[in-house]
Structure formats: C-alpha cells, structure tokens
Amino acid sequence: MIDQAAFARALLDPALPAPADSLAWNGSDPAARLAVHRNNVMMSLLGVLTDTFAVTRELVGDAFFRAMGRDFVRAQPPAGPVMAEYGAGFADFIRAFAPARALPYLPDVARLEWLRLVALHAADAEPLSAAEIAARVGAAADLAHWRLRLHPSFAVLRSDYAAVSIWAAHQAARDLAGVDLRASETAWVVRRDLDVEVIPVDAAAGVFAAALLAGQSLGVALEAVGREALVLDLPATLAALIRCGALVAIEPTETANE
C-alpha cells in the first residue's frame, strides 16, 4: 500500500520523487502521472488564494502573487477538505515573506480580505432592535458590568498602514495617488443580510469593539481604550454598532448579578 504521507509531501514538493511504491493503473510512469496531479493540485489551491485575496494579487501582480502563493501552499497545505476555509495563515505568511517587505501594508490588506471571507460564512444572528436595546439598557442597574455581544461575523482590523483605504480604492477602481499609505487605519467588518461591510472607524472604536469581541464587559472595554490613551465617543460608537446590525445581545456578567 502506498505511503500516503510520503505521497502528500511529494505532491506539494516538486523536488521530491514519486514514492517508490507508486503505481499507475495503466502502467504509465508514476513520476509523470504525479507531475500532472501535482500541477492540478497547485493550480486549484492558487485559484482559491486568487479568489480570496484579489486585491492582494492586484497590488503585487499575478507573477509575484503566484510565486508567493506556491511557497505558501508548500508551507501550509490545506488541513481540511473545505476550500473556502483555506488561506487563514496567508496574511501572517506574507508578513514573514522577505520579497514582500517593500510593501509593509500588504499583510493587513490580505488580513482584511480574509476577515471578509470569514464574515461571509459566519453564523447568522438576529440584531437587537432599538426597542429591545432600550428595554435592556433600562433594566440594567450598572451597565458597566454588562456585556455587549456582537454578531458572529463581526471582526476588527487595526493596521499601522492605510490598508482599509487601499482595499477601498481597489473596489472603486481608483488609483492610490491620494492615499497616505503610512496612515494607520482601523475598520469593523460585519455581514448584514448577505452583504459584508467594511466600516472605517477610529482607533478608539476599534479597541473598544475588540474588547467586546473578547467577551469583556462594557466597563472593561472602556478601560482598554483608556490604557491606549485614546478617547472614545461612546454614544456615537454604540449608535454605529446598532446601525450596522452588530449588536445581538446585552447580557449581565456575574458581577452585575451580585
């Protein structure tokens, strides 16, 4: 019986020969058959990366993207059969990929594209209505000890570069002439109905929402903003979360019940 682990390694590494016990059903050369299969697998996985990271590919060009993609596929082959879940480590791979260091914003652009894919496939949840929010807030004796639970699709991107503007410029087919590439940016990512939205916000709103995502209470989330010496417009931020359908529950912590 063929060594499947050895076959998998040879499938992704063209420097490796076909396993010694490989046989072709029609008696043809196993090495030639493996080469065809190897090419088909690589092209399929590169196609998945191209579909998910379209802006990243546009920024570096097709030849560079394919070369980078091949290295990623060999370093991090799929761990499961669902191709829609492939590419989770691509942004971190780009950050360590020496030829891409001339584009320091590239990893965060890729991360934004990945967060959009994750949001697209995230579970559904019904946002709270304005009346439900008012009722829960009115019943809270100390709202600082309550948790604001966000939609399963919700994510926060914080970048030291203009990753959000770069991504948005490509959506509108605009050039980057007016974009300060080194301006740090933050965005919320959330799916509303079937549409994934990328919502630029200030750094304080990003820190606040990230703390809520981590399960922190409202009070602790505000403390997280303060530790970074940022100023949060809490009413405006809560209104923005409600407006984009991100707020799905308001729940007391154990402290709130004491």
mmCIF file of C-alpha atoms in Angstrom:
data_model
loop_
_atom_site.group_PDB
_atom_site.id
_atom_site.type_symbol
_atom_site.label_atom_id
_atom_site.label_comp_id
_atom_site.label_asym_id
_atom_site.label_seq_id
_atom_site.Cartn_x
_atom_site.Cartn_y
_atom_site.Cartn_z
ATOM 1 C CA MET A 1 0.000 0.000 0.000
ATOM 2 C CA ILE A 2 1.285 3.461 -0.891
ATOM 3 C CA ASP A 3 2.634 5.658 1.925
ATOM 4 C CA GLN A 4 0.026 8.438 1.886
ATOM 5 C CA ALA A 5 2.130 10.846 3.951
ATOM 6 C CA ALA A 6 5.059 10.469 1.541
ATOM 7 C CA PHE A 7 2.719 10.895 -1.407
ATOM 8 C CA ALA A 8 1.274 14.088 0.102
ATOM 9 C CA ARG A 9 4.766 15.505 0.623
ATOM 10 C CA ALA A 10 5.762 14.659 -2.947
ATOM 11 C CA LEU A 11 2.518 16.144 -4.228
ATOM 12 C CA LEU A 12 3.496 19.603 -2.966
ATOM 13 C CA ASP A 13 7.264 19.467 -3.390
ATOM 14 C CA PRO A 14 8.499 19.107 -6.993
ATOM 15 C CA ALA A 15 11.984 18.310 -5.691
ATOM 16 C CA LEU A 16 10.740 15.026 -4.226
ATOM 17 C CA PRO A 17 10.383 11.894 -6.393
ATOM 18 C CA ALA A 18 7.244 9.801 -6.519
ATOM 19 C CA PRO A 19 7.146 7.312 -3.621
ATOM 20 C CA ALA A 20 8.914 4.085 -4.514
ATOM 21 C CA ASP A 21 5.729 2.031 -4.204
ATOM 22 C CA SER A 22 3.714 4.288 -6.537
ATOM 23 C CA LEU A 23 1.896 2.557 -9.382
ATOM 24 C CA ALA A 24 -0.252 3.932 -12.216
ATOM 25 C CA TRP A 25 -3.386 1.988 -13.077
ATOM 26 C CA ASN A 26 -2.496 1.881 -16.770
ATOM 27 C CA GLY A 27 1.167 1.022 -16.299
ATOM 28 C CA SER A 28 2.414 4.512 -17.237
ATOM 29 C CA ASP A 29 5.293 6.262 -15.491
ATOM 30 C CA PRO A 30 4.201 7.154 -11.900
ATOM 31 C CA ALA A 31 6.501 10.181 -11.896
ATOM 32 C CA ALA A 32 4.791 11.613 -14.973
ATOM 33 C CA ARG A 33 1.345 10.941 -13.505
ATOM 34 C CA LEU A 34 2.387 12.581 -10.242
ATOM 35 C CA ALA A 35 3.623 15.651 -12.111
ATOM 36 C CA VAL A 36 0.202 16.107 -13.705
ATOM 37 C CA HIS A 37 -1.577 15.631 -10.404
ATOM 38 C CA ARG A 38 0.885 17.947 -8.650
ATOM 39 C CA ASN A 39 0.213 20.698 -11.177
ATOM 40 C CA ASN A 40 -3.576 20.285 -10.880
ATOM 41 C CA VAL A 41 -3.468 20.494 -7.081
ATOM 42 C CA MET A 42 -1.216 23.548 -7.095
ATOM 43 C CA MET A 43 -3.346 25.346 -9.689
ATOM 44 C CA SER A 44 -6.505 24.603 -7.718
ATOM 45 C CA LEU A 45 -5.075 25.958 -4.479
ATOM 46 C CA LEU A 46 -3.637 29.013 -6.204
ATOM 47 C CA GLY A 47 -7.095 29.592 -7.651
ATOM 48 C CA VAL A 48 -8.576 29.574 -4.144
ATOM 49 C CA LEU A 49 -5.998 32.122 -2.966
ATOM 50 C CA THR A 50 -6.583 34.275 -6.036
ATOM 51 C CA ASP A 51 -10.325 34.344 -5.419
ATOM 52 C CA THR A 52 -9.962 35.216 -1.734
ATOM 53 C CA PHE A 53 -7.075 37.682 -1.983
ATOM 54 C CA ALA A 54 -7.944 39.504 -5.190
ATOM 55 C CA VAL A 55 -6.733 42.932 -4.023
ATOM 56 C CA THR A 56 -3.500 41.466 -2.685
ATOM 57 C CA ARG A 57 -2.891 39.916 -6.096
ATOM 58 C CA GLU A 58 -3.610 43.209 -7.873
ATOM 59 C CA LEU A 59 -1.136 45.034 -5.639
ATOM 60 C CA VAL A 60 1.790 42.733 -6.446
ATOM 61 C CA GLY A 61 0.873 41.430 -9.910
ATOM 62 C CA ASP A 62 -0.019 37.938 -10.998
ATOM 63 C CA ALA A 63 3.521 36.542 -11.356
ATOM 64 C CA PHE A 64 4.613 37.702 -7.886
ATOM 65 C CA PHE A 65 1.353 36.512 -6.320
ATOM 66 C CA ARG A 66 1.653 33.059 -7.856
ATOM 67 C CA ALA A 67 5.250 32.691 -6.707
ATOM 68 C CA MET A 68 4.302 33.779 -3.199
ATOM 69 C CA GLY A 69 1.226 31.564 -3.301
ATOM 70 C CA ARG A 70 3.237 28.493 -4.289
ATOM 71 C CA ASP A 71 5.549 28.993 -1.325
ATOM 72 C CA PHE A 72 2.525 29.377 0.964
ATOM 73 C CA VAL A 73 0.843 26.231 -0.355
ATOM 74 C CA ARG A 74 4.007 24.203 0.229
ATOM 75 C CA ALA A 75 4.476 25.676 3.709
ATOM 76 C CA GLN A 76 0.817 25.480 4.758
ATOM 77 C CA PRO A 77 -1.164 22.916 2.763
ATOM 78 C CA PRO A 78 -4.894 22.567 3.472
ATOM 79 C CA ALA A 79 -5.722 20.999 6.821
ATOM 80 C CA GLY A 80 -9.244 20.056 5.766
ATOM 81 C CA PRO A 81 -11.412 19.421 2.705
ATOM 82 C CA VAL A 82 -13.326 22.748 2.700
ATOM 83 C CA MET A 83 -11.512 25.036 0.297
ATOM 84 C CA ALA A 84 -13.498 28.095 1.468
ATOM 85 C CA GLU A 85 -11.565 27.777 4.736
ATOM 86 C CA TYR A 86 -8.134 27.737 3.093
ATOM 87 C CA GLY A 87 -5.885 30.761 3.474
ATOM 88 C CA ALA A 88 -6.243 31.604 7.165
ATOM 89 C CA GLY A 89 -2.476 31.916 7.596
ATOM 90 C CA PHE A 90 -1.768 33.810 4.382
ATOM 91 C CA ALA A 91 -1.535 37.293 5.933
ATOM 92 C CA ASP A 92 0.991 36.124 8.545
ATOM 93 C CA PHE A 93 2.907 34.277 5.829
ATOM 94 C CA ILE A 94 3.142 37.488 3.777
ATOM 95 C CA ARG A 95 4.441 39.380 6.815
ATOM 96 C CA ALA A 96 7.381 36.959 7.004
ATOM 97 C CA PHE A 97 7.856 36.715 3.221
ATOM 98 C CA ALA A 98 11.061 38.640 2.521
ATOM 99 C CA PRO A 99 10.282 39.668 -1.106
ATOM 100 C CA ALA A 100 7.076 41.391 0.114
ATOM 101 C CA ARG A 101 8.738 43.585 2.742
ATOM 102 C CA ALA A 102 8.848 46.528 0.341
ATOM 103 C CA LEU A 103 5.033 46.641 0.707
ATOM 104 C CA PRO A 104 4.585 46.726 4.502
ATOM 105 C CA TYR A 105 0.819 47.272 4.197
ATOM 106 C CA LEU A 106 0.316 44.083 2.164
ATOM 107 C CA PRO A 107 -0.220 41.675 5.118
ATOM 108 C CA ASP A 108 -3.017 43.847 6.525
ATOM 109 C CA VAL A 109 -4.721 44.131 3.146
ATOM 110 C CA ALA A 110 -4.648 40.330 2.961
ATOM 111 C CA ARG A 111 -5.954 40.107 6.531
ATOM 112 C CA LEU A 112 -8.867 42.382 5.647
ATOM 113 C CA GLU A 113 -9.719 40.193 2.666
ATOM 114 C CA TRP A 114 -9.622 37.114 4.882
ATOM 115 C CA LEU A 115 -11.866 38.735 7.514
ATOM 116 C CA ARG A 116 -14.396 39.496 4.791
ATOM 117 C CA LEU A 117 -14.450 35.842 3.728
ATOM 118 C CA VAL A 118 -14.846 34.686 7.333
ATOM 119 C CA ALA A 119 -17.694 37.172 7.816
ATOM 120 C CA LEU A 120 -19.417 35.904 4.684
ATOM 121 C CA HIS A 121 -19.513 32.341 6.038
ATOM 122 C CA ALA A 122 -20.161 33.203 9.692
ATOM 123 C CA ALA A 123 -23.290 32.046 11.532
ATOM 124 C CA ASP A 124 -26.443 34.113 11.421
ATOM 125 C CA ALA A 125 -27.725 36.093 14.392
ATOM 126 C CA GLU A 126 -30.639 38.483 14.713
ATOM 127 C CA PRO A 127 -29.579 42.028 15.662
ATOM 128 C CA LEU A 128 -31.370 43.632 18.588
ATOM 129 C CA SER A 129 -33.985 46.195 17.652
ATOM 130 C CA ALA A 130 -33.848 49.710 19.051
ATOM 131 C CA ALA A 131 -36.782 48.871 21.349
ATOM 132 C CA GLU A 132 -35.039 45.735 22.664
ATOM 133 C CA ILE A 133 -31.848 47.665 23.321
ATOM 134 C CA ALA A 134 -33.744 50.396 25.171
ATOM 135 C CA ALA A 135 -35.518 47.814 27.310
ATOM 136 C CA ARG A 136 -32.311 46.007 28.259
ATOM 137 C CA VAL A 137 -30.391 49.191 28.979
ATOM 138 C CA GLY A 138 -33.277 50.477 31.080
ATOM 139 C CA ALA A 139 -33.257 47.278 33.146
ATOM 140 C CA ALA A 140 -29.507 47.392 33.805
ATOM 141 C CA ALA A 141 -28.630 48.730 37.257
ATOM 142 C CA ASP A 142 -24.961 49.160 36.311
ATOM 143 C CA LEU A 143 -24.367 48.898 32.569
ATOM 144 C CA ALA A 144 -20.573 48.877 33.072
ATOM 145 C CA HIS A 145 -20.839 45.276 34.278
ATOM 146 C CA TRP A 146 -22.872 44.088 31.282
ATOM 147 C CA ARG A 147 -21.548 42.505 28.109
ATOM 148 C CA LEU A 148 -22.488 43.657 24.642
ATOM 149 C CA ARG A 149 -22.395 40.579 22.412
ATOM 150 C CA LEU A 150 -21.562 41.253 18.766
ATOM 151 C CA HIS A 151 -22.638 39.478 15.597
ATOM 152 C CA PRO A 152 -20.711 36.239 14.800
ATOM 153 C CA SER A 153 -19.458 37.838 11.574
ATOM 154 C CA PHE A 154 -18.031 40.885 13.351
ATOM 155 C CA ALA A 155 -14.268 41.457 13.326
ATOM 156 C CA VAL A 156 -11.859 44.328 13.847
ATOM 157 C CA LEU A 157 -8.874 45.197 11.669
ATOM 158 C CA ARG A 158 -6.242 47.522 13.126
ATOM 159 C CA SER A 159 -3.413 48.418 10.771
ATOM 160 C CA ASP A 160 -0.339 50.614 11.042
ATOM 161 C CA TYR A 161 -0.922 51.408 7.375
ATOM 162 C CA ALA A 162 -3.746 52.563 5.122
ATOM 163 C CA ALA A 163 -4.925 49.000 4.473
ATOM 164 C CA VAL A 164 -8.598 49.981 4.523
ATOM 165 C CA SER A 165 -8.178 52.839 2.044
ATOM 166 C CA ILE A 166 -6.038 50.666 -0.215
ATOM 167 C CA TRP A 167 -8.698 47.950 -0.241
ATOM 168 C CA ALA A 168 -11.476 50.504 -0.817
ATOM 169 C CA ALA A 169 -9.597 52.157 -3.686
ATOM 170 C CA HIS A 170 -9.417 48.839 -5.493
ATOM 171 C CA GLN A 171 -13.144 48.270 -5.041
ATOM 172 C CA ALA A 172 -13.838 51.575 -6.791
ATOM 173 C CA ALA A 173 -11.047 51.145 -9.380
ATOM 174 C CA ARG A 174 -9.299 54.270 -8.074
ATOM 175 C CA ASP A 175 -5.548 54.772 -8.003
ATOM 176 C CA LEU A 176 -3.653 55.266 -4.752
ATOM 177 C CA ALA A 177 -2.302 58.710 -5.552
ATOM 178 C CA GLY A 178 -4.320 60.407 -2.800
ATOM 179 C CA VAL A 179 -3.788 57.715 -0.158
ATOM 180 C CA ASP A 180 -1.235 58.239 2.612
ATOM 181 C CA LEU A 181 -0.004 54.660 2.719
ATOM 182 C CA ARG A 182 1.593 55.096 6.146
ATOM 183 C CA ALA A 183 -1.514 56.458 7.865
ATOM 184 C CA SER A 184 -2.760 53.936 10.415
ATOM 185 C CA GLU A 185 -6.366 52.823 9.934
ATOM 186 C CA THR A 186 -8.999 50.749 11.712
ATOM 187 C CA ALA A 187 -12.164 49.114 10.396
ATOM 188 C CA TRP A 188 -15.037 46.959 11.527
ATOM 189 C CA VAL A 189 -16.046 44.052 9.323
ATOM 190 C CA VAL A 190 -19.605 42.764 9.631
ATOM 191 C CA ARG A 191 -22.152 40.955 7.489
ATOM 192 C CA ARG A 192 -25.584 42.489 7.204
ATOM 193 C CA ASP A 193 -28.004 40.126 5.447
ATOM 194 C CA LEU A 194 -25.847 38.809 2.573
ATOM 195 C CA ASP A 195 -23.568 41.833 2.262
ATOM 196 C CA VAL A 196 -20.224 42.082 4.057
ATOM 197 C CA GLU A 197 -19.454 45.667 5.037
ATOM 198 C CA VAL A 198 -16.083 47.233 5.800
ATOM 199 C CA ILE A 199 -16.691 50.231 8.057
ATOM 200 C CA PRO A 200 -13.780 52.616 8.731
ATOM 201 C CA VAL A 201 -13.712 53.710 12.377
ATOM 202 C CA ASP A 202 -11.244 55.489 14.630
ATOM 203 C CA ALA A 203 -8.692 53.622 16.713
ATOM 204 C CA ALA A 204 -10.702 54.003 19.923
ATOM 205 C CA ALA A 205 -13.761 52.368 18.378
ATOM 206 C CA GLY A 206 -11.530 49.542 17.196
ATOM 207 C CA VAL A 207 -10.040 48.907 20.643
ATOM 208 C CA PHE A 208 -13.492 49.104 22.247
ATOM 209 C CA ALA A 209 -15.080 46.647 19.816
ATOM 210 C CA ALA A 210 -12.126 44.247 20.043
ATOM 211 C CA ALA A 211 -12.558 44.128 23.827
ATOM 212 C CA LEU A 212 -16.268 43.414 23.430
ATOM 213 C CA LEU A 213 -15.417 40.612 20.990
ATOM 214 C CA ALA A 214 -13.113 39.140 23.627
ATOM 215 C CA GLY A 215 -16.099 38.908 25.999
ATOM 216 C CA GLN A 216 -15.187 41.868 28.185
ATOM 217 C CA SER A 217 -17.825 43.922 29.950
ATOM 218 C CA LEU A 218 -18.625 47.438 28.845
ATOM 219 C CA GLY A 219 -16.597 48.883 31.708
ATOM 220 C CA VAL A 220 -13.527 46.754 30.951
ATOM 221 C CA ALA A 221 -13.779 47.627 27.255
ATOM 222 C CA LEU A 222 -13.724 51.318 28.163
ATOM 223 C CA GLU A 223 -10.680 50.712 30.351
ATOM 224 C CA ALA A 224 -8.932 49.089 27.379
ATOM 225 C CA VAL A 225 -9.483 52.274 25.384
ATOM 226 C CA GLY A 226 -8.073 54.365 28.238
ATOM 227 C CA ARG A 227 -4.942 52.220 28.518
ATOM 228 C CA GLU A 228 -4.080 53.167 24.951
ATOM 229 C CA ALA A 229 -4.592 56.862 25.742
ATOM 230 C CA LEU A 230 -7.472 57.082 23.277
ATOM 231 C CA VAL A 231 -10.733 58.980 23.593
ATOM 232 C CA LEU A 232 -13.954 57.161 22.730
ATOM 233 C CA ASP A 233 -17.222 58.803 21.776
ATOM 234 C CA LEU A 234 -19.299 56.095 23.446
ATOM 235 C CA PRO A 235 -22.788 57.212 22.310
ATOM 236 C CA ALA A 236 -21.627 57.549 18.697
ATOM 237 C CA THR A 237 -19.821 54.189 18.811
ATOM 238 C CA LEU A 238 -22.825 52.368 20.268
ATOM 239 C CA ALA A 239 -25.059 54.035 17.691
ATOM 240 C CA ALA A 240 -22.719 52.849 14.919
ATOM 241 C CA LEU A 241 -22.794 49.269 16.264
ATOM 242 C CA ILE A 242 -26.588 49.362 16.319
ATOM 243 C CA ARG A 243 -26.793 50.951 12.880
ATOM 244 C CA CYS A 244 -24.710 48.213 11.224
ATOM 245 C CA GLY A 245 -26.648 45.442 12.957
ATOM 246 C CA ALA A 246 -23.667 44.312 15.022
ATOM 247 C CA LEU A 247 -25.289 44.272 18.460
ATOM 248 C CA VAL A 248 -27.088 40.954 19.071
ATOM 249 C CA ALA A 249 -27.292 40.688 22.876
ATOM 250 C CA ILE A 250 -26.825 42.646 26.102
ATOM 251 C CA GLU A 251 -26.062 40.262 28.952
ATOM 252 C CA PRO A 252 -25.185 40.738 32.625
ATOM 253 C CA THR A 253 -21.876 39.437 33.948
ATOM 254 C CA GLU A 254 -21.689 37.638 37.291
ATOM 255 C CA THR A 255 -20.604 40.922 38.863
ATOM 256 C CA ALA A 256 -23.759 42.611 37.607
ATOM 257 C CA ASN A 257 -25.867 39.948 39.338
ATOM 258 C CA GLU A 258 -24.230 40.341 42.743
#
